[in-house]
Amino acid sequence: MRENRLGMSLDRSRSAFERAKRVIPGGVNSTVRAFKGVGGTPVFFASGSGCRVRDIDGNDYIDYVMSWGPLILGHAYPAVIDAVRAAAGRGTSFGAPTEAETELAQKVRFCSSGAEATSAALRLARGYTGREKIVKFAGCYHGGNDALLVSAGSSALTIGKPDSAGVTRGTVADTLVVPYNDLDAVGAAFDAHPDDIAAIIVEPYAGNMGFVLPRPGFLAGLRELTRRRGALLIFDEVMTGFRVAPGGVQEREGILPDITTLGKILGGGLPVGAIAGPAEILDHFTPDGDVFQAGTLSGNPIAMAAGIATLRSLREPGVYPRLSAMGERLAEGLDDLFERYEVPHQTNARGAMVGFFFARDPVVDLDSAKRSDTAFYARFFHAMLERGVYLAPSQFEAGFVSLAHDHAAIDATIDAAESALQALLATA
Ligand code: KE4
């Protein structure tokens, strides 16, 4: 048994990863899981309950990845599991409408992933406006669709290949990339392509270059610019929807986009994506409109059941104040700790979404995110892993608390962080 500093073994994960690499490209089914951003062997998990997960070596961790956001109620939340069990017993899929889809819908088209949602949203914006160009922001990630894998964030950034191989020049010829938080650059894009920009797509709070917030006035500026120049505004709230507020960023900031893409929490941990907006735009989707959209498992009844159970539980009184209180407690605890140990840092928390950079200056876009100390983040990640805390295995991600994260879990996390810092600074 190979032990690391604190007696924790990852031997089973190591051998599982070797087996996986023989049959799965890179040993993972989604790039960020490969630990390229932090080094070392990906941890293979066996189970989760509440805010904790257990790996196949039997090590327990407080989890801040939470399946990259969907599990806002925590792992194996009873109401969700019961709903999934009941739905599964009635059949897993019909390829035909079910009433569960209608119950969850608010003029929305369901699909099976965030990437499908953003891809369909672009097609809808182009079909609706008759225009071809799309503006996206460097460091924002909208899933693995070619037109948006340009200066993408998340794992596309982590592996250092923001412009993916296999994406043709033609595919991205209509994708204009500008720096996040830079309204002048957006205005210049419209001046350069008057009457040909169909939409701006933006993570209204960016969670895929690390957690980066819009400057005051940035989102309102995008709203005003798109209105004035006849383009649509797409808020990609796959990550922020139902997380930073019941109505996502658009509720929190009071800015209504033309189209919203959703996923993650909406499926309660099962595969879901969604495109939401006013009938005047959404009704352009086939079959009644001329913008094609389809998917074998779109609106899958089990995913709908998990989503309905999740949203119902989120509507319970006091849920969002508690989520925000836990997010704030974690962010403040880390802030105080980094201050005390004089570690340069930037920390953000909005609702149940938290992030931090090891950086002296504010992080406002991809360039400043990349200037943060990613090497120190990698060392901190492993020091926290050894102390039973599972953070995002990349600096260019956000952290997620759930209803299951309580004071004890947050305080244990801060204690682990202090022990980790002491160890790292002792060997600096
Ligand atoms: P999916 O296709 O992975 O369901 O959603 C794509 C997507 C779209 N929009 C935003 C704002 C997103 O954050 C995502 C996916 N987020 C990543 C985490 N940064 C998912 C984790 C992964 O890629 O494995």
mmCIF file of C-alpha atoms in Angstrom, residues 38-355:
data_model
loop_
_atom_site.group_PDB
_atom_site.id
_atom_site.type_symbol
_atom_site.label_atom_id
_atom_site.label_comp_id
_atom_site.label_asym_id
_atom_site.label_seq_id
_atom_site.Cartn_x
_atom_site.Cartn_y
_atom_site.Cartn_z
ATOM 1 C CA VAL A 38 -3.594 19.699 -10.488
ATOM 2 C CA GLY A 39 -1.586 16.593 -11.399
ATOM 3 C CA GLY A 40 -1.781 13.231 -9.727
ATOM 4 C CA THR A 41 -4.294 10.410 -10.071
ATOM 5 C CA PRO A 42 -8.027 11.083 -10.365
ATOM 6 C CA VAL A 43 -9.928 9.837 -7.347
ATOM 7 C CA PHE A 44 -12.525 7.189 -8.192
ATOM 8 C CA PHE A 45 -15.628 7.508 -6.030
ATOM 9 C CA ALA A 46 -17.829 4.719 -4.690
ATOM 10 C CA SER A 47 -20.648 6.602 -2.978
ATOM 11 C CA GLY A 48 -21.934 9.926 -1.724
ATOM 12 C CA SER A 49 -24.279 11.035 1.021
ATOM 13 C CA GLY A 50 -25.134 14.599 1.942
ATOM 14 C CA CYS A 51 -22.035 16.782 1.548
ATOM 15 C CA ARG A 52 -19.620 13.837 1.718
ATOM 16 C CA VAL A 53 -18.249 11.340 -0.799
ATOM 17 C CA ARG A 54 -16.289 8.129 -0.272
ATOM 18 C CA ASP A 55 -13.638 6.931 -2.743
ATOM 19 C CA ILE A 56 -12.943 3.317 -3.673
ATOM 20 C CA ASP A 57 -10.077 3.209 -1.151
ATOM 21 C CA GLY A 58 -12.531 4.061 1.599
ATOM 22 C CA ASN A 59 -11.380 7.670 2.105
ATOM 23 C CA ASP A 60 -14.132 10.173 2.967
ATOM 24 C CA TYR A 61 -14.152 13.791 1.736
ATOM 25 C CA ILE A 62 -16.256 16.876 2.198
ATOM 26 C CA ASP A 63 -17.278 17.531 -1.409
ATOM 27 C CA TYR A 64 -17.232 20.993 -3.045
ATOM 28 C CA VAL A 65 -17.527 19.704 -6.614
ATOM 29 C CA MET A 66 -21.007 18.197 -6.048
ATOM 30 C CA SER A 67 -20.997 16.712 -9.573
ATOM 31 C CA TRP A 68 -20.054 20.213 -10.898
ATOM 32 C CA GLY A 69 -23.160 21.820 -9.512
ATOM 33 C CA PRO A 70 -26.296 19.659 -9.958
ATOM 34 C CA LEU A 71 -26.384 18.317 -6.389
ATOM 35 C CA ILE A 72 -27.513 21.482 -4.615
ATOM 36 C CA LEU A 73 -29.481 19.352 -2.129
ATOM 37 C CA GLY A 74 -26.513 17.038 -1.491
ATOM 38 C CA HIS A 75 -25.688 13.496 -2.584
ATOM 39 C CA ALA A 76 -28.479 10.896 -2.514
ATOM 40 C CA TYR A 77 -31.106 13.370 -1.259
ATOM 41 C CA PRO A 78 -34.025 11.152 -0.130
ATOM 42 C CA ALA A 79 -36.824 13.072 -1.918
ATOM 43 C CA VAL A 80 -34.875 12.900 -5.195
ATOM 44 C CA ILE A 81 -33.982 9.220 -4.827
ATOM 45 C CA ASP A 82 -37.606 8.338 -4.012
ATOM 46 C CA ALA A 83 -38.834 10.270 -7.073
ATOM 47 C CA VAL A 84 -36.265 8.581 -9.314
ATOM 48 C CA ARG A 85 -37.139 5.115 -7.980
ATOM 49 C CA ALA A 86 -40.858 5.723 -8.526
ATOM 50 C CA ALA A 87 -40.331 7.088 -12.042
ATOM 51 C CA ALA A 88 -37.970 4.248 -13.019
ATOM 52 C CA GLY A 89 -40.604 1.735 -11.970
ATOM 53 C CA ARG A 90 -42.983 3.286 -14.489
ATOM 54 C CA GLY A 91 -40.501 2.885 -17.362
ATOM 55 C CA THR A 92 -37.245 4.688 -18.197
ATOM 56 C CA SER A 93 -38.162 6.363 -21.494
ATOM 57 C CA PHE A 94 -40.981 6.526 -24.010
ATOM 58 C CA GLY A 95 -39.681 8.763 -26.784
ATOM 59 C CA ALA A 96 -43.061 10.445 -26.444
ATOM 60 C CA PRO A 97 -44.465 13.292 -24.320
ATOM 61 C CA THR A 98 -45.115 12.793 -20.613
ATOM 62 C CA GLU A 99 -46.881 15.184 -18.242
ATOM 63 C CA ALA A 100 -43.765 15.462 -16.073
ATOM 64 C CA GLU A 101 -42.158 17.560 -18.794
ATOM 65 C CA THR A 102 -45.042 20.003 -18.757
ATOM 66 C CA GLU A 103 -44.967 20.247 -14.961
ATOM 67 C CA LEU A 104 -41.322 21.286 -15.055
ATOM 68 C CA ALA A 105 -41.577 23.581 -18.092
ATOM 69 C CA GLN A 106 -42.010 27.389 -18.169
ATOM 70 C CA LYS A 107 -41.951 27.820 -22.016
ATOM 71 C CA VAL A 108 -38.838 25.752 -22.210
ATOM 72 C CA ARG A 109 -37.441 23.078 -24.520
ATOM 73 C CA PHE A 110 -35.652 20.234 -22.721
ATOM 74 C CA CYS A 111 -32.608 18.341 -23.951
ATOM 75 C CA SER A 112 -30.013 16.166 -22.215
ATOM 76 C CA SER A 113 -27.008 18.391 -21.492
ATOM 77 C CA GLY A 114 -25.876 21.982 -21.144
ATOM 78 C CA ALA A 115 -23.897 21.713 -24.365
ATOM 79 C CA GLU A 116 -27.000 20.646 -26.264
ATOM 80 C CA ALA A 117 -28.853 23.596 -24.734
ATOM 81 C CA THR A 118 -26.273 26.207 -25.727
ATOM 82 C CA SER A 119 -25.915 24.707 -29.190
ATOM 83 C CA ALA A 120 -29.702 24.866 -29.725
ATOM 84 C CA ALA A 121 -29.776 28.401 -28.265
ATOM 85 C CA LEU A 122 -27.258 29.612 -30.849
ATOM 86 C CA ARG A 123 -29.256 27.986 -33.646
ATOM 87 C CA LEU A 124 -32.436 29.587 -32.287
ATOM 88 C CA ALA A 125 -30.835 33.049 -32.098
ATOM 89 C CA ARG A 126 -29.499 32.744 -35.641
ATOM 90 C CA GLY A 127 -32.809 31.433 -36.964
ATOM 91 C CA TYR A 128 -34.803 34.089 -35.143
ATOM 92 C CA THR A 129 -32.620 37.056 -36.208
ATOM 93 C CA GLY A 130 -31.477 35.781 -39.610
ATOM 94 C CA ARG A 131 -27.982 36.850 -38.580
ATOM 95 C CA GLU A 132 -24.874 34.632 -38.377
ATOM 96 C CA LYS A 133 -22.226 35.913 -35.941
ATOM 97 C CA ILE A 134 -22.110 35.112 -32.217
ATOM 98 C CA VAL A 135 -20.165 36.999 -29.531
ATOM 99 C CA LYS A 136 -18.710 34.949 -26.675
ATOM 100 C CA PHE A 137 -16.233 35.804 -23.918
ATOM 101 C CA ALA A 138 -12.737 34.403 -23.480
ATOM 102 C CA GLY A 139 -12.748 31.986 -20.569
ATOM 103 C CA CYS A 140 -16.476 31.358 -20.676
ATOM 104 C CA TYR A 141 -17.378 27.729 -21.283
ATOM 105 C CA HIS A 142 -20.660 26.630 -22.767
ATOM 106 C CA GLY A 143 -20.097 22.911 -23.282
ATOM 107 C CA GLY A 144 -18.385 20.859 -25.906
ATOM 108 C CA ASN A 145 -19.943 22.336 -29.050
ATOM 109 C CA ASP A 146 -17.622 23.375 -31.833
ATOM 110 C CA ALA A 147 -18.888 26.922 -32.378
ATOM 111 C CA LEU A 148 -18.243 27.751 -28.729
ATOM 112 C CA LEU A 149 -14.988 25.839 -28.157
ATOM 113 C CA VAL A 150 -13.027 28.976 -28.892
ATOM 114 C CA SER A 151 -11.088 30.518 -26.012
ATOM 115 C CA ALA A 152 -13.266 28.280 -23.852
ATOM 116 C CA GLY A 153 -12.872 27.897 -20.127
ATOM 117 C CA SER A 154 -13.226 24.944 -17.753
ATOM 118 C CA SER A 155 -11.349 21.830 -18.861
ATOM 119 C CA ALA A 156 -10.678 23.263 -22.316
ATOM 120 C CA LEU A 157 -8.616 25.893 -20.488
ATOM 121 C CA THR A 158 -7.217 23.521 -17.903
ATOM 122 C CA ILE A 159 -5.551 21.350 -20.544
ATOM 123 C CA GLY A 160 -4.157 24.519 -22.100
ATOM 124 C CA LYS A 161 -5.916 24.011 -25.415
ATOM 125 C CA PRO A 162 -8.761 26.525 -25.364
ATOM 126 C CA ASP A 163 -9.097 26.147 -29.130
ATOM 127 C CA SER A 164 -9.758 22.432 -29.595
ATOM 128 C CA ALA A 165 -8.252 20.344 -32.375
ATOM 129 C CA GLY A 166 -10.919 19.189 -34.781
ATOM 130 C CA VAL A 167 -12.781 22.494 -34.700
ATOM 131 C CA THR A 168 -12.659 23.787 -38.264
ATOM 132 C CA ARG A 169 -11.876 27.381 -39.158
ATOM 133 C CA GLY A 170 -15.229 27.551 -40.892
ATOM 134 C CA THR A 171 -17.037 26.533 -37.727
ATOM 135 C CA VAL A 172 -15.568 29.355 -35.692
ATOM 136 C CA ALA A 173 -15.478 31.960 -38.457
ATOM 137 C CA ASP A 174 -18.739 33.328 -37.052
ATOM 138 C CA THR A 175 -17.655 33.214 -33.398
ATOM 139 C CA LEU A 176 -16.298 36.534 -32.149
ATOM 140 C CA VAL A 177 -14.342 36.347 -28.889
ATOM 141 C CA VAL A 178 -13.925 39.359 -26.580
ATOM 142 C CA PRO A 179 -12.563 39.745 -23.028
ATOM 143 C CA TYR A 180 -15.047 39.258 -20.172
ATOM 144 C CA ASN A 181 -16.090 42.509 -18.482
ATOM 145 C CA ASP A 182 -15.019 44.562 -21.521
ATOM 146 C CA LEU A 183 -18.073 46.436 -22.842
ATOM 147 C CA ASP A 184 -15.965 48.550 -25.206
ATOM 148 C CA ALA A 185 -14.719 45.393 -26.938
ATOM 149 C CA VAL A 186 -18.305 44.208 -27.332
ATOM 150 C CA GLY A 187 -19.282 47.572 -28.837
ATOM 151 C CA ALA A 188 -16.331 47.349 -31.216
ATOM 152 C CA ALA A 189 -17.469 43.892 -32.330
ATOM 153 C CA PHE A 190 -20.871 45.319 -33.211
ATOM 154 C CA ASP A 191 -19.241 48.240 -35.041
ATOM 155 C CA ALA A 192 -17.130 45.767 -37.032
ATOM 156 C CA HIS A 193 -20.106 43.556 -37.862
ATOM 157 C CA PRO A 194 -23.141 45.848 -37.939
ATOM 158 C CA ASP A 195 -26.432 43.983 -38.442
ATOM 159 C CA ASP A 196 -24.705 40.573 -38.515
ATOM 160 C CA ILE A 197 -24.444 39.618 -34.844
ATOM 161 C CA ALA A 198 -27.277 37.258 -33.890
ATOM 162 C CA ALA A 199 -26.505 37.070 -30.172
ATOM 163 C CA ILE A 200 -24.134 37.476 -27.298
ATOM 164 C CA ILE A 201 -23.800 34.377 -25.118
ATOM 165 C CA VAL A 202 -22.415 34.957 -21.640
ATOM 166 C CA GLU A 203 -22.013 33.236 -18.298
ATOM 167 C CA PRO A 204 -23.576 36.107 -16.312
ATOM 168 C CA TYR A 205 -21.450 34.989 -13.360
ATOM 169 C CA ALA A 206 -18.491 33.186 -14.890
ATOM 170 C CA GLY A 207 -17.692 29.844 -13.265
ATOM 171 C CA ASN A 208 -15.361 28.281 -15.834
ATOM 172 C CA MET A 209 -12.227 30.387 -15.554
ATOM 173 C CA GLY A 210 -12.536 30.176 -11.794
ATOM 174 C CA PHE A 211 -15.386 32.191 -10.254
ATOM 175 C CA VAL A 212 -15.304 35.638 -11.904
ATOM 176 C CA LEU A 213 -18.028 38.224 -11.321
ATOM 177 C CA PRO A 214 -19.302 40.836 -13.780
ATOM 178 C CA ARG A 215 -18.193 44.397 -13.018
ATOM 179 C CA PRO A 216 -21.072 46.698 -11.991
ATOM 180 C CA GLY A 217 -22.901 47.705 -15.141
ATOM 181 C CA PHE A 218 -21.427 44.982 -17.360
ATOM 182 C CA LEU A 219 -24.575 42.871 -17.660
ATOM 183 C CA ALA A 220 -26.819 45.943 -17.968
ATOM 184 C CA GLY A 221 -24.464 47.175 -20.674
ATOM 185 C CA LEU A 222 -24.819 43.898 -22.590
ATOM 186 C CA ARG A 223 -28.582 44.154 -22.283
ATOM 187 C CA GLU A 224 -28.625 47.723 -23.601
ATOM 188 C CA LEU A 225 -26.160 46.984 -26.412
ATOM 189 C CA THR A 226 -28.037 43.928 -27.701
ATOM 190 C CA ARG A 227 -31.364 45.755 -27.578
ATOM 191 C CA ARG A 228 -29.953 48.764 -29.448
ATOM 192 C CA ARG A 229 -28.146 46.635 -32.067
ATOM 193 C CA GLY A 230 -30.981 44.136 -32.676
ATOM 194 C CA ALA A 231 -29.177 41.075 -31.269
ATOM 195 C CA LEU A 232 -30.368 38.595 -28.656
ATOM 196 C CA LEU A 233 -28.825 38.262 -25.197
ATOM 197 C CA ILE A 234 -28.297 34.647 -24.080
ATOM 198 C CA PHE A 235 -27.564 34.033 -20.393
ATOM 199 C CA ASP A 236 -25.904 30.656 -20.020
ATOM 200 C CA GLU A 237 -27.149 29.782 -16.529
ATOM 201 C CA VAL A 238 -26.382 26.072 -16.748
ATOM 202 C CA MET A 239 -24.208 26.511 -13.666
ATOM 203 C CA THR A 240 -25.782 29.552 -11.962
ATOM 204 C CA GLY A 241 -29.449 28.697 -12.521
ATOM 205 C CA PHE A 242 -31.217 27.849 -9.233
ATOM 206 C CA ARG A 243 -27.790 28.197 -7.505
ATOM 207 C CA VAL A 244 -27.037 31.879 -6.936
ATOM 208 C CA ALA A 245 -30.761 32.607 -6.413
ATOM 209 C CA PRO A 246 -34.013 30.766 -7.164
ATOM 210 C CA GLY A 247 -34.167 32.660 -10.474
ATOM 211 C CA GLY A 248 -30.432 32.603 -11.091
ATOM 212 C CA VAL A 249 -28.332 35.643 -11.942
ATOM 213 C CA GLN A 250 -31.170 37.242 -13.906
ATOM 214 C CA GLU A 251 -33.274 37.407 -10.730
ATOM 215 C CA ARG A 252 -30.351 38.509 -8.566
ATOM 216 C CA GLU A 253 -29.227 41.247 -10.957
ATOM 217 C CA GLY A 254 -32.680 42.166 -12.291
ATOM 218 C CA ILE A 255 -31.640 41.731 -15.923
ATOM 219 C CA LEU A 256 -33.824 39.678 -18.245
ATOM 220 C CA PRO A 257 -32.036 38.000 -21.179
ATOM 221 C CA ASP A 258 -33.847 36.932 -24.345
ATOM 222 C CA ILE A 259 -32.831 33.271 -23.989
ATOM 223 C CA THR A 260 -31.626 31.343 -20.944
ATOM 224 C CA THR A 261 -29.844 28.008 -21.071
ATOM 225 C CA LEU A 262 -30.134 25.732 -18.055
ATOM 226 C CA GLY A 263 -28.940 22.286 -16.926
ATOM 227 C CA LYS A 264 -27.282 20.696 -13.882
ATOM 228 C CA ILE A 265 -29.614 21.467 -10.925
ATOM 229 C CA LEU A 266 -32.655 21.322 -13.231
ATOM 230 C CA GLY A 267 -32.008 17.591 -13.587
ATOM 231 C CA GLY A 268 -31.197 16.955 -9.934
ATOM 232 C CA GLY A 269 -28.111 14.953 -10.948
ATOM 233 C CA LEU A 270 -29.620 13.285 -14.026
ATOM 234 C CA PRO A 271 -28.913 14.348 -17.632
ATOM 235 C CA VAL A 272 -30.866 17.507 -18.452
ATOM 236 C CA GLY A 273 -30.378 20.675 -20.481
ATOM 237 C CA ALA A 274 -32.971 23.327 -21.303
ATOM 238 C CA ILE A 275 -33.521 26.405 -23.450
ATOM 239 C CA ALA A 276 -35.942 28.893 -21.868
ATOM 240 C CA GLY A 277 -37.431 32.156 -23.078
ATOM 241 C CA PRO A 278 -40.559 33.949 -24.304
ATOM 242 C CA ALA A 279 -42.916 32.118 -26.656
ATOM 243 C CA GLU A 280 -42.234 34.734 -29.310
ATOM 244 C CA ILE A 281 -38.687 33.372 -29.605
ATOM 245 C CA LEU A 282 -39.034 29.758 -28.371
ATOM 246 C CA ASP A 283 -41.893 28.995 -30.775
ATOM 247 C CA HIS A 284 -39.377 29.257 -33.624
ATOM 248 C CA PHE A 285 -38.241 25.740 -32.656
ATOM 249 C CA THR A 286 -39.592 22.896 -34.765
ATOM 250 C CA PRO A 287 -42.182 21.435 -35.148
ATOM 251 C CA ASP A 288 -44.143 24.724 -35.285
ATOM 252 C CA GLY A 289 -41.158 26.889 -36.194
ATOM 253 C CA ASP A 290 -38.239 26.389 -38.547
ATOM 254 C CA VAL A 291 -35.309 26.061 -36.119
ATOM 255 C CA PHE A 292 -34.608 22.346 -35.715
ATOM 256 C CA GLN A 293 -34.190 20.780 -32.282
ATOM 257 C CA ALA A 294 -34.519 17.135 -31.212
ATOM 258 C CA GLY A 295 -33.117 14.510 -28.813
ATOM 259 C CA THR A 296 -33.924 10.854 -28.113
ATOM 260 C CA LEU A 297 -33.913 11.283 -24.337
ATOM 261 C CA SER A 298 -34.976 14.937 -24.163
ATOM 262 C CA GLY A 299 -37.326 15.415 -21.208
ATOM 263 C CA ASN A 300 -36.544 11.908 -19.963
ATOM 264 C CA PRO A 301 -39.202 11.039 -17.337
ATOM 265 C CA ILE A 302 -36.674 9.962 -14.727
ATOM 266 C CA ALA A 303 -34.628 13.126 -15.190
ATOM 267 C CA MET A 304 -37.839 15.169 -15.029
ATOM 268 C CA ALA A 305 -38.799 13.397 -11.783
ATOM 269 C CA ALA A 306 -35.397 14.187 -10.274
ATOM 270 C CA GLY A 307 -35.685 17.798 -11.436
ATOM 271 C CA ILE A 308 -39.215 18.252 -10.113
ATOM 272 C CA ALA A 309 -38.235 16.768 -6.731
ATOM 273 C CA THR A 310 -35.159 19.015 -6.599
ATOM 274 C CA LEU A 311 -37.003 22.226 -7.455
ATOM 275 C CA ARG A 312 -39.820 21.354 -5.050
ATOM 276 C CA SER A 313 -37.285 20.890 -2.219
ATOM 277 C CA LEU A 314 -35.573 24.147 -3.170
ATOM 278 C CA ARG A 315 -38.902 25.941 -2.718
ATOM 279 C CA GLU A 316 -39.045 24.988 0.957
ATOM 280 C CA PRO A 317 -38.880 28.062 3.238
ATOM 281 C CA GLY A 318 -35.385 29.084 4.319
ATOM 282 C CA VAL A 319 -33.496 27.001 1.745
ATOM 283 C CA TYR A 320 -31.809 29.850 -0.129
ATOM 284 C CA PRO A 321 -30.897 31.880 2.956
ATOM 285 C CA ARG A 322 -29.244 28.716 4.325
ATOM 286 C CA LEU A 323 -27.380 28.024 1.068
ATOM 287 C CA SER A 324 -26.127 31.622 0.989
ATOM 288 C CA ALA A 325 -25.130 31.492 4.651
ATOM 289 C CA MET A 326 -23.004 28.388 4.017
ATOM 290 C CA GLY A 327 -21.432 29.936 0.922
ATOM 291 C CA GLU A 328 -20.603 33.108 2.841
ATOM 292 C CA ARG A 329 -19.260 31.148 5.850
ATOM 293 C CA LEU A 330 -16.883 29.224 3.587
ATOM 294 C CA ALA A 331 -15.724 32.317 1.673
ATOM 295 C CA GLU A 332 -15.230 34.386 4.830
ATOM 296 C CA GLY A 333 -13.431 31.539 6.562
ATOM 297 C CA LEU A 334 -11.015 31.166 3.664
ATOM 298 C CA ASP A 335 -10.588 34.939 3.384
ATOM 299 C CA ASP A 336 -9.695 35.275 7.067
ATOM 300 C CA LEU A 337 -7.316 32.341 6.872
ATOM 301 C CA PHE A 338 -5.482 33.557 3.743
ATOM 302 C CA GLU A 339 -5.258 37.025 5.331
ATOM 303 C CA ARG A 340 -3.771 35.638 8.551
ATOM 304 C CA TYR A 341 -1.166 33.653 6.617
ATOM 305 C CA GLU A 342 -0.568 36.580 4.223
ATOM 306 C CA VAL A 343 -1.383 34.461 1.182
ATOM 307 C CA PRO A 344 -2.428 36.702 -1.782
ATOM 308 C CA HIS A 345 -5.967 35.759 -2.716
ATOM 309 C CA GLN A 346 -9.224 36.851 -4.302
ATOM 310 C CA THR A 347 -12.436 35.242 -3.006
ATOM 311 C CA ASN A 348 -15.986 35.393 -4.321
ATOM 312 C CA ALA A 349 -19.297 34.014 -3.038
ATOM 313 C CA ARG A 350 -22.778 34.404 -4.476
ATOM 314 C CA GLY A 351 -25.498 32.182 -3.035
ATOM 315 C CA ALA A 352 -24.272 28.574 -3.050
ATOM 316 C CA MET A 353 -21.379 29.305 -5.449
ATOM 317 C CA VAL A 354 -17.910 30.072 -4.096
ATOM 318 C CA GLY A 355 -14.492 30.563 -5.677
#
